Coordinates of C-alpha atoms (C1' of nucleotides) in Angstrom, one line a residue:
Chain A
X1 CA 13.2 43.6 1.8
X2 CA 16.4 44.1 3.5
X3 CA 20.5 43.7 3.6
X4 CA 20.2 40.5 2.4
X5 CA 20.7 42.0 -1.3
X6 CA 24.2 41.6 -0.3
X7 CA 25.5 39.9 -4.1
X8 CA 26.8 36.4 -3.7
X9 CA 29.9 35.3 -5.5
X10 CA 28.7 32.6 -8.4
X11 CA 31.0 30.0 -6.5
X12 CA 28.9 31.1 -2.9
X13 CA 25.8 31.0 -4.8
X14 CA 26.2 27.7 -6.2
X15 CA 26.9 26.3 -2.6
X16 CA 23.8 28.0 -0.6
X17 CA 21.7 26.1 -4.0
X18 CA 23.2 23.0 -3.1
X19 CA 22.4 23.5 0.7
X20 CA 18.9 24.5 -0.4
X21 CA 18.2 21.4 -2.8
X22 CA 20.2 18.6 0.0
X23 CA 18.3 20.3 2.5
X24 CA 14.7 19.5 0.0
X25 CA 15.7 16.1 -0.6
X26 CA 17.2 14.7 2.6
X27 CA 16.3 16.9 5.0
X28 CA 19.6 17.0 6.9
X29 CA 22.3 19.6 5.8
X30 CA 25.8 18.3 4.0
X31 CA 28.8 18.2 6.0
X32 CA 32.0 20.1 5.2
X33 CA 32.9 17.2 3.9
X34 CA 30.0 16.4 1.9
X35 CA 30.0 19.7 0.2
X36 CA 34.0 19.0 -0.5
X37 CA 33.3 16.0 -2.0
X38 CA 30.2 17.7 -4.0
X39 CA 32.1 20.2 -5.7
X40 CA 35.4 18.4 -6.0
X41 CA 37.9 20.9 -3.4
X42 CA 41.0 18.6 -2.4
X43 CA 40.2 20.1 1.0
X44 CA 37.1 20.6 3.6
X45 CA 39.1 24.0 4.4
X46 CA 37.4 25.7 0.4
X47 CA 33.8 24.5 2.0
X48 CA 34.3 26.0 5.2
X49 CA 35.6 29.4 3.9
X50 CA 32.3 29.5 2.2
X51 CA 30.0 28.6 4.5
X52 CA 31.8 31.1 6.5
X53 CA 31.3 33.8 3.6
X54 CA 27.9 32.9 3.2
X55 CA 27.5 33.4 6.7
X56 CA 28.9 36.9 7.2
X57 CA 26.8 37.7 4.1
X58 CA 23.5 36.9 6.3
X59 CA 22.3 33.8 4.0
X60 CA 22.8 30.8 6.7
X61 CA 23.4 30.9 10.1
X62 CA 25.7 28.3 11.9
X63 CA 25.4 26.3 15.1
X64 CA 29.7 26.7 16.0
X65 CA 30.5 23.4 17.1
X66 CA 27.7 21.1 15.9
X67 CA 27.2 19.1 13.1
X68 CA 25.8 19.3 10.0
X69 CA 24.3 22.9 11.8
X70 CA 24.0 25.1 8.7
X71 CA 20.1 27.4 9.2
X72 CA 18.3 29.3 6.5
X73 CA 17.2 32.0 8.7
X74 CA 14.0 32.4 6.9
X75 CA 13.9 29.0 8.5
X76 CA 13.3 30.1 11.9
X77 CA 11.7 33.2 11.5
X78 CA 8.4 30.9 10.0
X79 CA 5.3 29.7 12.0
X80 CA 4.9 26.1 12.3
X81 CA 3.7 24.6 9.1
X82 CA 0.7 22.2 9.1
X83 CA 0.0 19.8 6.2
X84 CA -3.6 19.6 5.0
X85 CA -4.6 16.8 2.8
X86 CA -6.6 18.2 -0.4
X87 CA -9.8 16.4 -2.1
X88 CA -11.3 16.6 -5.7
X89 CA -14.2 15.5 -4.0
X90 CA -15.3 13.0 -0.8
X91 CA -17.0 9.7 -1.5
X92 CA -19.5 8.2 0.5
X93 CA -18.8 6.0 3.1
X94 CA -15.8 8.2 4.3
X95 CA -17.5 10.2 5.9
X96 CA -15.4 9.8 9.4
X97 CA -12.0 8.7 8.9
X98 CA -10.8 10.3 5.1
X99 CA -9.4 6.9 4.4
X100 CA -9.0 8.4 0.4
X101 CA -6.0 8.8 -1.5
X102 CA -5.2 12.7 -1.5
X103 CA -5.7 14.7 -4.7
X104 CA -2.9 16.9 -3.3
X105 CA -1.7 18.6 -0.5
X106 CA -1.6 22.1 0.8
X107 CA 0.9 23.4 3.7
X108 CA 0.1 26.4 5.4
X109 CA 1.4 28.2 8.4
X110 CA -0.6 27.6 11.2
X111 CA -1.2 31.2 12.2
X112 CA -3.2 31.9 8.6
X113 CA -4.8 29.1 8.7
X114 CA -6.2 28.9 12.4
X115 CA -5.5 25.5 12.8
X116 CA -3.1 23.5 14.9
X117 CA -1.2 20.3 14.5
X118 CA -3.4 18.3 16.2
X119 CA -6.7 19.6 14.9
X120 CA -7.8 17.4 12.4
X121 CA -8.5 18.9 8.8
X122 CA -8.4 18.5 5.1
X123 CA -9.3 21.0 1.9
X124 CA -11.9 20.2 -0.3
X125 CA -12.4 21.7 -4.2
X126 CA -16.3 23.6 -4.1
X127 CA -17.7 22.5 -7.5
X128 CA -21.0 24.1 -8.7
X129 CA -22.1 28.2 -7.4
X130 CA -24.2 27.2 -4.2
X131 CA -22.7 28.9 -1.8
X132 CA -21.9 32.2 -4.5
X133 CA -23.9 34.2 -1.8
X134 CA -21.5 33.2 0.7
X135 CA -18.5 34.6 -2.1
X136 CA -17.4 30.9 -2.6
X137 CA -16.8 30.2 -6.2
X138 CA -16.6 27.0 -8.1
X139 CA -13.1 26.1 -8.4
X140 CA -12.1 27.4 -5.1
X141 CA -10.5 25.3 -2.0
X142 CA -12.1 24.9 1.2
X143 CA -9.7 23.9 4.3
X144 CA -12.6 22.5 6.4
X145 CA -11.7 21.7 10.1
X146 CA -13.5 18.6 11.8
X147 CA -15.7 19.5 14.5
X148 CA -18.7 20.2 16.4
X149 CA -20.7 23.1 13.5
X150 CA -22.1 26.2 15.6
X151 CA -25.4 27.7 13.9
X152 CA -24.5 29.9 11.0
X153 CA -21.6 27.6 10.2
X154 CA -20.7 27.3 6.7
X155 CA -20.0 23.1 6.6
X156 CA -18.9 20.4 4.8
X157 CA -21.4 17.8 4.9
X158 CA -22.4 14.7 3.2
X159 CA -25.4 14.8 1.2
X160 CA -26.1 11.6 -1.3
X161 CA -22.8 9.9 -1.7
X162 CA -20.7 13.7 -2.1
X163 CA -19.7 15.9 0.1
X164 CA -20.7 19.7 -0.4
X165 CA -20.5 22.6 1.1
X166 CA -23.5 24.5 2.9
X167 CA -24.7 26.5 5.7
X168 CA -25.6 24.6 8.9
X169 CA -28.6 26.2 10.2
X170 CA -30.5 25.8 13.3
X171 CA -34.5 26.9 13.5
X172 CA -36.3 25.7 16.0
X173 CA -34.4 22.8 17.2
X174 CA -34.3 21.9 13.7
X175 CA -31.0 21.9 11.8
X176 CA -30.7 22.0 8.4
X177 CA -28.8 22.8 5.6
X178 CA -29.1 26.6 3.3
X179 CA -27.5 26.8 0.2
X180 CA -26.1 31.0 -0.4
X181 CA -28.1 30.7 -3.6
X182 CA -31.7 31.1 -3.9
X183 CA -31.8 29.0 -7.2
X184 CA -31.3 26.1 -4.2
X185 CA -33.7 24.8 -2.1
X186 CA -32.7 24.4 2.0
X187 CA -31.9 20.9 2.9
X188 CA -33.9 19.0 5.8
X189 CA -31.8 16.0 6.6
X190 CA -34.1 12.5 6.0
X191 CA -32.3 10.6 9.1
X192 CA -29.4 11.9 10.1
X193 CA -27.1 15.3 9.1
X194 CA -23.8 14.1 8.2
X195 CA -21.2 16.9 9.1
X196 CA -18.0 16.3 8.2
X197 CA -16.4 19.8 9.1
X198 CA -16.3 23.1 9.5
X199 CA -15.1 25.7 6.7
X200 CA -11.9 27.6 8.1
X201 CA -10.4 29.4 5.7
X202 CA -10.9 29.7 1.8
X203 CA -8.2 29.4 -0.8
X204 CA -8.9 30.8 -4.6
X205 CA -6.2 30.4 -7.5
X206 CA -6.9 32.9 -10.5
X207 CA -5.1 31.4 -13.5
Chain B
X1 CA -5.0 9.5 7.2
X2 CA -3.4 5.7 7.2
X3 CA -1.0 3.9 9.5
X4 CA 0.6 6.5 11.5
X5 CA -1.9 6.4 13.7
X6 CA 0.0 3.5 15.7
X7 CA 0.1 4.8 19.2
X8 CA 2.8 6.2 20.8
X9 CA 4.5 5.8 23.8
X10 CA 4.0 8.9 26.9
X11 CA 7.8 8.8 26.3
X12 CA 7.9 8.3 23.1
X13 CA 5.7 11.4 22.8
X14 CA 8.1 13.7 24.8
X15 CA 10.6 12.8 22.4
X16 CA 8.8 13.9 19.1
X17 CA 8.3 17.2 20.9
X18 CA 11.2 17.8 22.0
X19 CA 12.5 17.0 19.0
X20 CA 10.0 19.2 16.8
X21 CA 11.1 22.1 19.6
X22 CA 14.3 22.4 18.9
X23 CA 13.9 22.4 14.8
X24 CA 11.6 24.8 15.2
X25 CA 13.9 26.7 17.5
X26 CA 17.3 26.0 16.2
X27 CA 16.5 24.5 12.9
X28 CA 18.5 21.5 13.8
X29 CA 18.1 18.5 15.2
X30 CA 19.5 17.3 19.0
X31 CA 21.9 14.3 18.7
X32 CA 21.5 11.6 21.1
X33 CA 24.0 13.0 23.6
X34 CA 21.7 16.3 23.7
X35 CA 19.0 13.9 24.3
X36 CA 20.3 12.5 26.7
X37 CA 21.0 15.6 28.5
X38 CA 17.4 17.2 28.1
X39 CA 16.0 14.2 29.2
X40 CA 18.4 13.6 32.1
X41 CA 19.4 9.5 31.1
X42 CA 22.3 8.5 32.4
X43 CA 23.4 7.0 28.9
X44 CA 22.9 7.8 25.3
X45 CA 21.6 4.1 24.5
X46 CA 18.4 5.2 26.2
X47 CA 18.2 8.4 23.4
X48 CA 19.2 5.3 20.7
X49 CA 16.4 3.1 21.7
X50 CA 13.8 5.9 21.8
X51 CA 15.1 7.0 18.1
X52 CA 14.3 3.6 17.2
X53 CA 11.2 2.9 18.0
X54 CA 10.4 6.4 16.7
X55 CA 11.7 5.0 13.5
X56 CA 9.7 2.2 14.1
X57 CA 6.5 3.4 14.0
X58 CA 7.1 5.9 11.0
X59 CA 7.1 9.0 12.9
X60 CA 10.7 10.2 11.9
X61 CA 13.3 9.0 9.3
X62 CA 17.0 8.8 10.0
X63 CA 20.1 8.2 7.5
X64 CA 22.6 6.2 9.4
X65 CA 25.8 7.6 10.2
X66 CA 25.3 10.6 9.9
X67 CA 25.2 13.3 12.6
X68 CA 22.0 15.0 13.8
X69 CA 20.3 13.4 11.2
X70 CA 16.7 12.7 12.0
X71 CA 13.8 14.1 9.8
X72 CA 10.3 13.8 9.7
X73 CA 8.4 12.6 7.0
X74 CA 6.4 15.3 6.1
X75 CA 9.0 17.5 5.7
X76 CA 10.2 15.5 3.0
X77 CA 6.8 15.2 0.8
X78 CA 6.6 18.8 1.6
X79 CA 6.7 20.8 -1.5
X80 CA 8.9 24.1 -1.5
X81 CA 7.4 26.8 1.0
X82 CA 7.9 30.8 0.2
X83 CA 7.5 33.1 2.4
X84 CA 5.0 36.0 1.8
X85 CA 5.3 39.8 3.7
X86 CA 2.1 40.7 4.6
X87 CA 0.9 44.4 4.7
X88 CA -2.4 46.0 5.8
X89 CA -1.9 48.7 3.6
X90 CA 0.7 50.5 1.7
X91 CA 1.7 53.9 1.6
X92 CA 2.6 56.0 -1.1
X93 CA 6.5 56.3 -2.0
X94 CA 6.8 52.6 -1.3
X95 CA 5.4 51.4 -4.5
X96 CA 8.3 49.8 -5.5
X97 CA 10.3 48.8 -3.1
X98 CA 8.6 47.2 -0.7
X99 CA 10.7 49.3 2.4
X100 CA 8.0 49.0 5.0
X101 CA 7.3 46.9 8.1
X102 CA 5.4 43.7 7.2
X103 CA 2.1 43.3 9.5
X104 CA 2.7 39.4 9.5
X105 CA 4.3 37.2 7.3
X106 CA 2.4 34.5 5.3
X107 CA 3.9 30.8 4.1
X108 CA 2.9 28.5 2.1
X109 CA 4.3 25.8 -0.6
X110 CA 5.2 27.1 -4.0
X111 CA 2.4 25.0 -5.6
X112 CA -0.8 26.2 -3.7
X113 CA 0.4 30.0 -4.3
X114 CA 1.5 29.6 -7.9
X115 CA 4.6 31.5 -7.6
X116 CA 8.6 30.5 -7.0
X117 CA 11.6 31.4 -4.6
X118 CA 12.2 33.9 -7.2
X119 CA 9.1 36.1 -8.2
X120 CA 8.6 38.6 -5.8
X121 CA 5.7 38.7 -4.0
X122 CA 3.5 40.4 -1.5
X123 CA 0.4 40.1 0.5
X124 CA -2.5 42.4 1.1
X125 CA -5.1 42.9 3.0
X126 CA -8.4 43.8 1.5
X127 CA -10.2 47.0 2.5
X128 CA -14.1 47.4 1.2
X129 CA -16.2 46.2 -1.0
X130 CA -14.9 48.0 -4.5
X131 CA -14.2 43.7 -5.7
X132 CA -17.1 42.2 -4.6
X133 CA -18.1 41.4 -8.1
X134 CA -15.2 39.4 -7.9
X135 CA -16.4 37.8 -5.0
X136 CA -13.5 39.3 -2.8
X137 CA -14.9 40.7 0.0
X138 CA -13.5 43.1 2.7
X139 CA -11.1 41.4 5.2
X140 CA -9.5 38.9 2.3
X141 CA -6.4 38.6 2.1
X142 CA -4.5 38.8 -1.6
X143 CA -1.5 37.6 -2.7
X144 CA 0.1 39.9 -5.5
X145 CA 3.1 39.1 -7.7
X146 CA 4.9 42.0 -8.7
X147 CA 5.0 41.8 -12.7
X148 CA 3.4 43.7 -15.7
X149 CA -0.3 42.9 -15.8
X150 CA -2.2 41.7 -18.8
X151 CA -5.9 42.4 -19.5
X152 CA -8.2 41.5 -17.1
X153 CA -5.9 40.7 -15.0
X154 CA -6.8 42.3 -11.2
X155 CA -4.1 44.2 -10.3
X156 CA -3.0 46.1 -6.7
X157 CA -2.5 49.7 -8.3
X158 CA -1.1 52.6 -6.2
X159 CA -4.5 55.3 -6.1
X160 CA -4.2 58.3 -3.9
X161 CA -1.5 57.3 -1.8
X162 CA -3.5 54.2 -1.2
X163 CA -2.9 50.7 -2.4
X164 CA -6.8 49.0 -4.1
X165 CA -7.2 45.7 -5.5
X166 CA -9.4 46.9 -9.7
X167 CA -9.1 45.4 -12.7
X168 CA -6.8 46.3 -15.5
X169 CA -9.0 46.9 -18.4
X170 CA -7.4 47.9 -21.8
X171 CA -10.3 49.7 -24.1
X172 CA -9.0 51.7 -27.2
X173 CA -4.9 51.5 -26.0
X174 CA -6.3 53.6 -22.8
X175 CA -5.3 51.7 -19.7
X176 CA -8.0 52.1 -16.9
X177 CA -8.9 50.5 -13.7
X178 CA -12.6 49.3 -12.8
X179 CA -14.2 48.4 -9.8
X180 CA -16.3 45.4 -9.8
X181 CA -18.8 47.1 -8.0
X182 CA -21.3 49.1 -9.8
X183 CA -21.2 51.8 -6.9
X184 CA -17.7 52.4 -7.8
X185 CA -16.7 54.8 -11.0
X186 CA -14.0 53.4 -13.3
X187 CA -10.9 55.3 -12.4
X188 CA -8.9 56.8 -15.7
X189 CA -5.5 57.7 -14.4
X190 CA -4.8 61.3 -14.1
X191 CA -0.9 61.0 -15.3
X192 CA 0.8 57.8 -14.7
X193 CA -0.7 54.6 -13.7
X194 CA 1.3 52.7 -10.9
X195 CA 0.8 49.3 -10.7
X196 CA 2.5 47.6 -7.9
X197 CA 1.4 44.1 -9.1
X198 CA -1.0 41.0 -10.1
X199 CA -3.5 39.3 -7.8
X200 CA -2.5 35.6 -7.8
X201 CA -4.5 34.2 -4.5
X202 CA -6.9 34.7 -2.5
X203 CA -7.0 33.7 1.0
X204 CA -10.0 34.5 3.8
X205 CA -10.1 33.2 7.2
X206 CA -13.7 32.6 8.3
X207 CA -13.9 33.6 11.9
Chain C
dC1 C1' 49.4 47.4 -11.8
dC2 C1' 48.3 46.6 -7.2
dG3 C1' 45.6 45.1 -3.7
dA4 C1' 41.3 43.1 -2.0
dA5 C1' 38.2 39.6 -2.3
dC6 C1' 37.5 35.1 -4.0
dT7 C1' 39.0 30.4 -4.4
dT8 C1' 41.6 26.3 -3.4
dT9 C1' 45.4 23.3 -1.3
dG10 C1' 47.3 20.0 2.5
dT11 C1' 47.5 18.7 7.0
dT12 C1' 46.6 17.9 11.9
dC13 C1' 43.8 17.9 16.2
dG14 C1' 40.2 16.9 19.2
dA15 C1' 35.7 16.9 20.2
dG16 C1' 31.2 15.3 18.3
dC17 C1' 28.5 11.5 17.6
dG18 C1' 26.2 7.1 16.2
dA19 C1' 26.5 2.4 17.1
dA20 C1' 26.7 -1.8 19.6
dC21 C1' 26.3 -5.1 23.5
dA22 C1' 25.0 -7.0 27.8
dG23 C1' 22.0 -6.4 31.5
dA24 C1' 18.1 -4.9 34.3
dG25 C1' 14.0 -2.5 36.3
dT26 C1' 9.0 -1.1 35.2
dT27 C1' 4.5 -1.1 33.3
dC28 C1' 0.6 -3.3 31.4
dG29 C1' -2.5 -6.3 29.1
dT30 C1' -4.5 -10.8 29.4
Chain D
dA1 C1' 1.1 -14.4 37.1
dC2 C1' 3.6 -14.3 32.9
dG3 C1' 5.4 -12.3 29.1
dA4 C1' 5.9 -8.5 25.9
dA5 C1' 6.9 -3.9 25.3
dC6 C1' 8.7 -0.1 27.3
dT7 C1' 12.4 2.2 29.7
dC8 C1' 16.9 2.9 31.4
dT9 C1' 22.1 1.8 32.8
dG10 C1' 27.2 1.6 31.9
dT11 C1' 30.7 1.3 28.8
dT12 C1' 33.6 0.9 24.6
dC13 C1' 34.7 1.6 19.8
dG14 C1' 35.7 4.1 15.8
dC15 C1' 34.1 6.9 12.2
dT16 C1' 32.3 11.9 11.6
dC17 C1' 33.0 16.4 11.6
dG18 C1' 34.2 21.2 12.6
dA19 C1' 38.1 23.9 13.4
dA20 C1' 42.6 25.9 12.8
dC21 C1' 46.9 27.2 10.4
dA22 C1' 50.0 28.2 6.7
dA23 C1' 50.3 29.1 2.0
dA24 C1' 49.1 30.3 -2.7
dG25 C1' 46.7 30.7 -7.3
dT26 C1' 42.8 33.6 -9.6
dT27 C1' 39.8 37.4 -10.7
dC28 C1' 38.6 42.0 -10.9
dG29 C1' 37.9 46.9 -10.0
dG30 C1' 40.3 51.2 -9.6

DNA sequence: CCGAACTTTGTTCGAGCGAACAGAGTTCGT
DNA sequence: ACGAACTCTGTTCGCTCGAACAAAGTTCGG
């Protein structure tokens, strides 16, 4: 992309995977003298002439006088990440509070998704080719927002025990539910329309 | 989700924010003395306490005695996030190097996208309807890893000066690229046939 | 072969920083 | 009105940690 392709030393490159895997599984960056002690030096002075070199090389960036202050600049540059809970499917019951164990979990900036970190949310799996009209395959996830559905929503709602995924429509005071496949019939709600959410933003893995 | 939804303090609150502020904007974490400062207390206990009941309640994690060390949970269960350039459309001369200015910038974990650190990657936006066989529809968003395609595979492929999303199709050893649209010829490549890389994800945002 | 970059040693200094303790004012639910 | 939880003060202790300096061994390209 850009100067970064600056080579690293095999020593430097070591170190910056070290500071990428502490950073993974603790969260908090070594110290000098952690990074000593990690690689054996007799003397914080080899970590710091590292970090230094990996510095003027554009890899980290450092926070002079702090500790533990060693940055990934890619880091920085990144939107706010938001954690959305994922769901082979939604049973009954649940319908308000996803009290369910996770199948999974899917973090996504912010910005792509549309979301923020206090909207509530959580991605569902589509089975079956109901909503094929709508280009929504089997197989493909669903990040489903929970709120108020606007006519000509595409939802997630709760229909006999499972949660699927359907168009919320509105005729004449009357709101139902439209499948984007005309092998299904619409769906007139016997008491009440359960909505859990509404579709966001649509996530497809080819193998 | 489950218990973190034990209330917290109006305090308490402007301390998580501050706190997820400055990781966002420095990518480290204030120690109590900075707290202290932002927040005007005349002493660092104040800071302490708040950490604590922070701690308490399971919003943030902290490894004693160590500096600047808070973390929030999330982070850690996180799964490894890569960072994606996203361009609107590539010109010609660029195919392999990717030298331009991205239009955005798209992350997500490793998992979700299928990919690693190392694979490079890119991300497209989808012009027209030449995939809607495929069910990708103009506006989508494709992520493409850059790597030799196999059979089948849908592929971004450098036609015109213009980067489209077709299908690799092999027939008789003769390389060509099909539209899954039936108003859309097959394209046989005149010379040489530039593929810039393989379509891994799909992402749409619904409005 | 010579020098530049990389790598490591050994030591010292001083600010950074978490931790602890005792005490007290404030808010809020019951 | 009583107590519990929240909020803040003032101070001290001692490990943590970055920084600096002088010096030298190692690798490698030209």
């Amino acid at each position: 992309m850009f100067g970064s392709s600056i080579k690293l030393t095999d020593r430097q490159q070591q170190l910056l995977d070290y500071l990428r895997q502490q950073q993974r599984d603790f969260g908090v960056m070594p110290s000098t003298r952690d990074i000593q002690k990690h690689f054996g030096f007799s003397s914080q002075t080899a970590a710091m002439s590292h970090l230094r070199a990996l510095e003027k090389k554009g890899v980290i960036q450092r926070h002079p006088h702090k500790a533990r202050a060693v940055v990934f600049p890619e880091d920085l540059k990144r939107e706010e990440i938001v954690d959305v809970p994922l769901y082979g499917s939604i049973a009954a019951g649940y319908a308000e509070a996803q009290q369910q164990e996770p199948d999974g979990s899917i973090s996504v900036d912010a910005a792509t998704l549309g979301l923020n970190r206090n909207g509530k949310a959580f991605a569902l799996k589509v089975r079956g080719e109901s909503m094929i009209g709508a280009n929504i395959c089997h197989g493909d996830i669903v990040i489903v927002e929970v709120k108020e559905p606007r006519p000509r929503d595409i939802v997630a709602a709760l229909i006999d025990g499972e949660t699927t995924l359907k168009r919320f429509v509105l005729e004449n005071g009357q709101p139902f539910l439209r499948a984007e496949n005309p092998a299904f019939p619409d769906l007139v709600p016997a008491r009440e329309l359960v909505i859990q959410g509404v579709m966001k933003t649509l996530i497809r893995k080819v193998d």
